[in-house]
CSV table of C-alpha atoms in Angstrom, one decimal:
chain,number,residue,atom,x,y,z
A,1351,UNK,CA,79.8,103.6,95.5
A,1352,UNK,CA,78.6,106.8,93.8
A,1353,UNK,CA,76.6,108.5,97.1
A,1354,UNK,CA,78.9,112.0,97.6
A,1355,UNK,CA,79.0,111.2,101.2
A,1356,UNK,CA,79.7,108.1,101.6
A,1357,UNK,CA,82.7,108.9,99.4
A,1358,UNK,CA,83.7,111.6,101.3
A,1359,UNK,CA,83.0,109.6,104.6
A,1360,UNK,CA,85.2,106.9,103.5
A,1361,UNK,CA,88.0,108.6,102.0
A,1362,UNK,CA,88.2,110.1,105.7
A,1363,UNK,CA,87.9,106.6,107.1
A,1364,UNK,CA,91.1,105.3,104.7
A,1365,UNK,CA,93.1,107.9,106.1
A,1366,UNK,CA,92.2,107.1,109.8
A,1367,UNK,CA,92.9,104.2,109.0
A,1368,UNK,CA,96.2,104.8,107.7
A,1369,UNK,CA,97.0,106.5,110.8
A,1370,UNK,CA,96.8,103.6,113.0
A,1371,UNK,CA,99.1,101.5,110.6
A,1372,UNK,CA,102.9,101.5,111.0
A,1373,UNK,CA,102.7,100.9,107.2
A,1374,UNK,CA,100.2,100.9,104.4
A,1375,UNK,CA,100.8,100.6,100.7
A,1376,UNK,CA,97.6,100.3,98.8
A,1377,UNK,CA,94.0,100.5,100.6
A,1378,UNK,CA,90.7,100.5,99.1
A,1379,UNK,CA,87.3,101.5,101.4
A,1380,UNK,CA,83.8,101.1,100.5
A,1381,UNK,CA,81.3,101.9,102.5
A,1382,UNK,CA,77.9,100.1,101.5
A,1383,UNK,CA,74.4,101.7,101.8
A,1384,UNK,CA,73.4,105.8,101.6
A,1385,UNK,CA,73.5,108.8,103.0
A,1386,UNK,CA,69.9,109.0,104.0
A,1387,UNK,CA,70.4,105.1,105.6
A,1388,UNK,CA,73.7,107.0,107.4
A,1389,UNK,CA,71.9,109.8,108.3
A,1390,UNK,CA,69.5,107.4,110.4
A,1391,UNK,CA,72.4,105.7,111.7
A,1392,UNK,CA,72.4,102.3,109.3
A,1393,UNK,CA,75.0,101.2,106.8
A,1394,UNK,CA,74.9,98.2,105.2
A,1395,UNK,CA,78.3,97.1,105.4
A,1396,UNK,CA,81.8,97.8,104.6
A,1397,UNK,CA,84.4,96.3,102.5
A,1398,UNK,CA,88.7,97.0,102.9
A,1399,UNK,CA,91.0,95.5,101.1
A,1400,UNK,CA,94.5,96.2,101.4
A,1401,UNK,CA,98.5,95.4,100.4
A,1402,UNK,CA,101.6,95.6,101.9
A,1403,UNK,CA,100.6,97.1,105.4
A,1404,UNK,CA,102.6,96.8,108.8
A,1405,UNK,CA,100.1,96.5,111.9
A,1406,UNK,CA,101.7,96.8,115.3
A,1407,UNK,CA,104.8,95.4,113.9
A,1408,UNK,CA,103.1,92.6,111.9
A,1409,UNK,CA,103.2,92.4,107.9
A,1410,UNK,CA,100.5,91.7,106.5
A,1411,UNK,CA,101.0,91.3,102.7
A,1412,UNK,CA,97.2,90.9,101.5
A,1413,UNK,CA,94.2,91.6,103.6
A,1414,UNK,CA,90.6,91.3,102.9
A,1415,UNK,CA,88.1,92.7,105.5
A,1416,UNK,CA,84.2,92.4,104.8
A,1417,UNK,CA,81.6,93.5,108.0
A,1418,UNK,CA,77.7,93.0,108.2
A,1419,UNK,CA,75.4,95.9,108.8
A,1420,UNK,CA,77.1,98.7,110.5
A,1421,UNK,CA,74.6,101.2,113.3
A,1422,UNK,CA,76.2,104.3,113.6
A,1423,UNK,CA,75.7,106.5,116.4
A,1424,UNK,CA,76.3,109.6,114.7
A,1425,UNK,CA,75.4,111.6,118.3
A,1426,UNK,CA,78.7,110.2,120.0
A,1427,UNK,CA,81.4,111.2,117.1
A,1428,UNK,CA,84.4,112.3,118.9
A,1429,UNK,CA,87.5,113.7,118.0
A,1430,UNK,CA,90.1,111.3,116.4
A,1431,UNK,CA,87.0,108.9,115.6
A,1432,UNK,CA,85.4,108.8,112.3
A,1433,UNK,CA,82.1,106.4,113.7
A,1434,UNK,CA,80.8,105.6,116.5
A,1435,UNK,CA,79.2,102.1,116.3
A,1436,UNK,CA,76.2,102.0,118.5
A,1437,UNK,CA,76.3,98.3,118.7
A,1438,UNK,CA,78.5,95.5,118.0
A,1439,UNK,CA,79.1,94.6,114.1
A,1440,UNK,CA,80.7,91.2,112.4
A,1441,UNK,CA,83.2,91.0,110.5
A,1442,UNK,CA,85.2,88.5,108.4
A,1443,UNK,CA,87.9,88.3,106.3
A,1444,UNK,CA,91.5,86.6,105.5
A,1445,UNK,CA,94.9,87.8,105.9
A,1446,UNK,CA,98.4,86.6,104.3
A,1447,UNK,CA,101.5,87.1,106.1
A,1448,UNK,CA,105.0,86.0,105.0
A,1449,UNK,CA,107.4,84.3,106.8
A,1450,UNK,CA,110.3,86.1,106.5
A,1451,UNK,CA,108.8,89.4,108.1
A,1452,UNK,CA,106.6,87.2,110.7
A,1453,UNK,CA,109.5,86.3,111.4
A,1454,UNK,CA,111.6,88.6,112.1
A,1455,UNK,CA,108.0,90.2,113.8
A,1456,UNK,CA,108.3,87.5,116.2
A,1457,UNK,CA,112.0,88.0,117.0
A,1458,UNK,CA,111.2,92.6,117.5
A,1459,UNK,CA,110.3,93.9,121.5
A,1460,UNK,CA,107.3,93.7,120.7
A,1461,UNK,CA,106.4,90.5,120.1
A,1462,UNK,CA,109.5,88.5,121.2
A,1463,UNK,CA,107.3,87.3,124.5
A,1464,UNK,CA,104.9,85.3,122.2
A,1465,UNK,CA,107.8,84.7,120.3
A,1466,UNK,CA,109.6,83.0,123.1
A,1467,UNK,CA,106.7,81.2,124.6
A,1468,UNK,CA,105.8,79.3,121.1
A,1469,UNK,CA,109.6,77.9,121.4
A,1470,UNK,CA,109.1,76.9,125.2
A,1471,UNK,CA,105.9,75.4,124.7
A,1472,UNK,CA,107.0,73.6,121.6
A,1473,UNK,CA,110.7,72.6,122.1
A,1474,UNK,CA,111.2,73.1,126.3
A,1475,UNK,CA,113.7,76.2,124.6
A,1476,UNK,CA,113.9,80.0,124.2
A,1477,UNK,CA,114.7,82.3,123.4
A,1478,UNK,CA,113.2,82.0,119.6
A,1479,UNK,CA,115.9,82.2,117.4
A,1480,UNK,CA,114.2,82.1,114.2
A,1481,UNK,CA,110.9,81.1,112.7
A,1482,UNK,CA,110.7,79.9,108.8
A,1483,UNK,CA,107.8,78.9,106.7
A,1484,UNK,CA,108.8,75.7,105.1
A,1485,UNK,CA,106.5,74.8,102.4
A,1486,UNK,CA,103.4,73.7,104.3
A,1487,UNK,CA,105.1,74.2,107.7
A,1488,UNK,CA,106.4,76.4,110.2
A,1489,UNK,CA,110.2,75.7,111.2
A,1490,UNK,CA,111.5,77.5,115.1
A,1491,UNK,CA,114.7,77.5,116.0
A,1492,UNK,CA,116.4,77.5,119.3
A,1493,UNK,CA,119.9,77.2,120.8
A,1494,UNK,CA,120.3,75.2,124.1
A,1495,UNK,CA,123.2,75.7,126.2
A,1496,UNK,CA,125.2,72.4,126.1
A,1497,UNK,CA,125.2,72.0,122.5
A,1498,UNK,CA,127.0,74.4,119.6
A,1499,UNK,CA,124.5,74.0,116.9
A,1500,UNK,CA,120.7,75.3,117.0
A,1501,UNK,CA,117.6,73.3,116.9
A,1502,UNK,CA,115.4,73.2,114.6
A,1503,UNK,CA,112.3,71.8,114.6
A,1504,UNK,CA,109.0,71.5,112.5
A,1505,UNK,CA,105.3,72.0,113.1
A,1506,UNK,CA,102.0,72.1,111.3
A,1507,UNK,CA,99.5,74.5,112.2
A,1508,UNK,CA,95.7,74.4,112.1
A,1509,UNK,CA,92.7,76.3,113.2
A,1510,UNK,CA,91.0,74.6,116.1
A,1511,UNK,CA,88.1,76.2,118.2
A,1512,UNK,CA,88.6,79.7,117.2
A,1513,UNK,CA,92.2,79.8,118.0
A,1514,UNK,CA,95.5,78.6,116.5
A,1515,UNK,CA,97.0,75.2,117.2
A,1516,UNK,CA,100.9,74.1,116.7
A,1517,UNK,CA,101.9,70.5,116.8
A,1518,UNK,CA,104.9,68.7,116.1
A,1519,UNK,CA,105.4,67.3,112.9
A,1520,UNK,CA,105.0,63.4,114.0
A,1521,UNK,CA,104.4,63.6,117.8
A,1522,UNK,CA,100.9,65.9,117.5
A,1523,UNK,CA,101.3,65.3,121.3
A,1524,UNK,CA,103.6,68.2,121.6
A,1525,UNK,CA,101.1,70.9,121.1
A,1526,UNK,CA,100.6,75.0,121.6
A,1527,UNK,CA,97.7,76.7,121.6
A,1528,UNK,CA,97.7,80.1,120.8
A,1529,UNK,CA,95.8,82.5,122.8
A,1530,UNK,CA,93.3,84.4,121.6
A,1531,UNK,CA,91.1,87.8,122.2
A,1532,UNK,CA,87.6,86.1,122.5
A,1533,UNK,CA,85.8,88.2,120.2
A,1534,UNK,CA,88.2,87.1,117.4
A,1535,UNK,CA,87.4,83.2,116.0
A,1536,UNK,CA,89.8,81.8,113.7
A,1537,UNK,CA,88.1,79.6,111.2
A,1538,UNK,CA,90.9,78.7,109.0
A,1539,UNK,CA,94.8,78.5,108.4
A,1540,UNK,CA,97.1,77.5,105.9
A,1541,UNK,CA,100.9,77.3,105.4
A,1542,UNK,CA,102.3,77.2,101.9
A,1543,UNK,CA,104.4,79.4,99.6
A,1544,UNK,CA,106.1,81.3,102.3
A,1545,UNK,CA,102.9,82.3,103.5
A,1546,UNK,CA,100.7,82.3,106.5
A,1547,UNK,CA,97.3,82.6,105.6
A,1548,UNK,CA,94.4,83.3,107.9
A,1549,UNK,CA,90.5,83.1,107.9
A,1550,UNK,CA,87.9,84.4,110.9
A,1551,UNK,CA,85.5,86.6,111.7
A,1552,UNK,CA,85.2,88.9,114.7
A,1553,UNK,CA,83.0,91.1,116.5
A,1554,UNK,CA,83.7,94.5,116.7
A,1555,UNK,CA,82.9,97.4,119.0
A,1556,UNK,CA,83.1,101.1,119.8
């Protein structure tokens, strides 16, 4: 990207989005197209990749972001927003989280209610004590009231319909599905090497 705007444009962009990150170690923005396509409100597309960044308490360890053509409604720019998208836009991408810190995510305030509810749907238990990746599953554990030792149990994950889908290793009967914001369709998900990794595409707007 060699257009002096668009550089300029997306350096401001990086930092915004810096600003809504608990946590960001390296980010790259590019913003496809030119200034005279921005300057009639059009880009072509955007691309972010990032590493080591904290999002509402969730780490995400790689992240790759790619979005179709972007309108820009440059006559609605407010403070404390860096575009204004006059329609909706796509995007797609993959993110890889590991399990120690999803873990340990899933145990914070924040998320300890979805936390909790994957160990009642899955094992009748909560609160979650613990979530581990375990090579190419996830492992909860939980700590019922008659007996001394936790429980541990292990599940596979897949994506299914748009959304995330648990199931007991051996008894696929014993299922959670996670729910999700419509406008975001999970297309694929992988366990392996201490990682969760996630593919989708969503739709964005202003």
């Amino acid at each position: 990207m060699s257009d002096p705007l668009l550089q300029l444009i997306s350096a401001g962009l990086g930092l915004w989005i810096r600003s809504r990150c608990d946590h960001v170690g390296d980010l790259d923005l590019t913003l496809q197209g030119s200034s005279l396509g921005l300057m009639r409100g059009r880009l072509q597309g955007a691309v972010l990749t990032a590493r080591d960044v904290r999002f509402q308490g969730l780490p995400l360890q790689h992240a790759e972001i790619s979005s179709g053509p972007i309108q820009v409604d440059l006559t609605w720019l407010r403070p404390g927003q860096m575009l204004a998208l006059k329609g909706p836009c796509q995007v797609s991408g993959m993110v890889a989280m590991p399990g120690q810190p999803l873990g340990d995510a899933l145990l914070s305030e924040r998320w300890r209610d979805l936390g909790d509810w994957l160990a009642e749907q899955l094992m009748g238990l909560k609160p979650l004590g613990q979530l581990r990746i375990e090579n190419d599953e996830l492992e909860l554990m939980a700590t019922a009231a008659a007996q001394q030792d936790p429980i541990r149990r292990r599940f596979q994950l897949r994506a299914e319909e748009g959304t995330l889908v648990l199931s007991a290793s051996g008894s696929p009967e014993t299922r959670a599905v996670l729910p999700m914001d419509p406008a975001i369709r999970i297309t694929d998900a992988k366990l392996g090497a201490g990682m969760l990794t996630l593919q989708g595409h969503a739709i964005v707007t202003s």
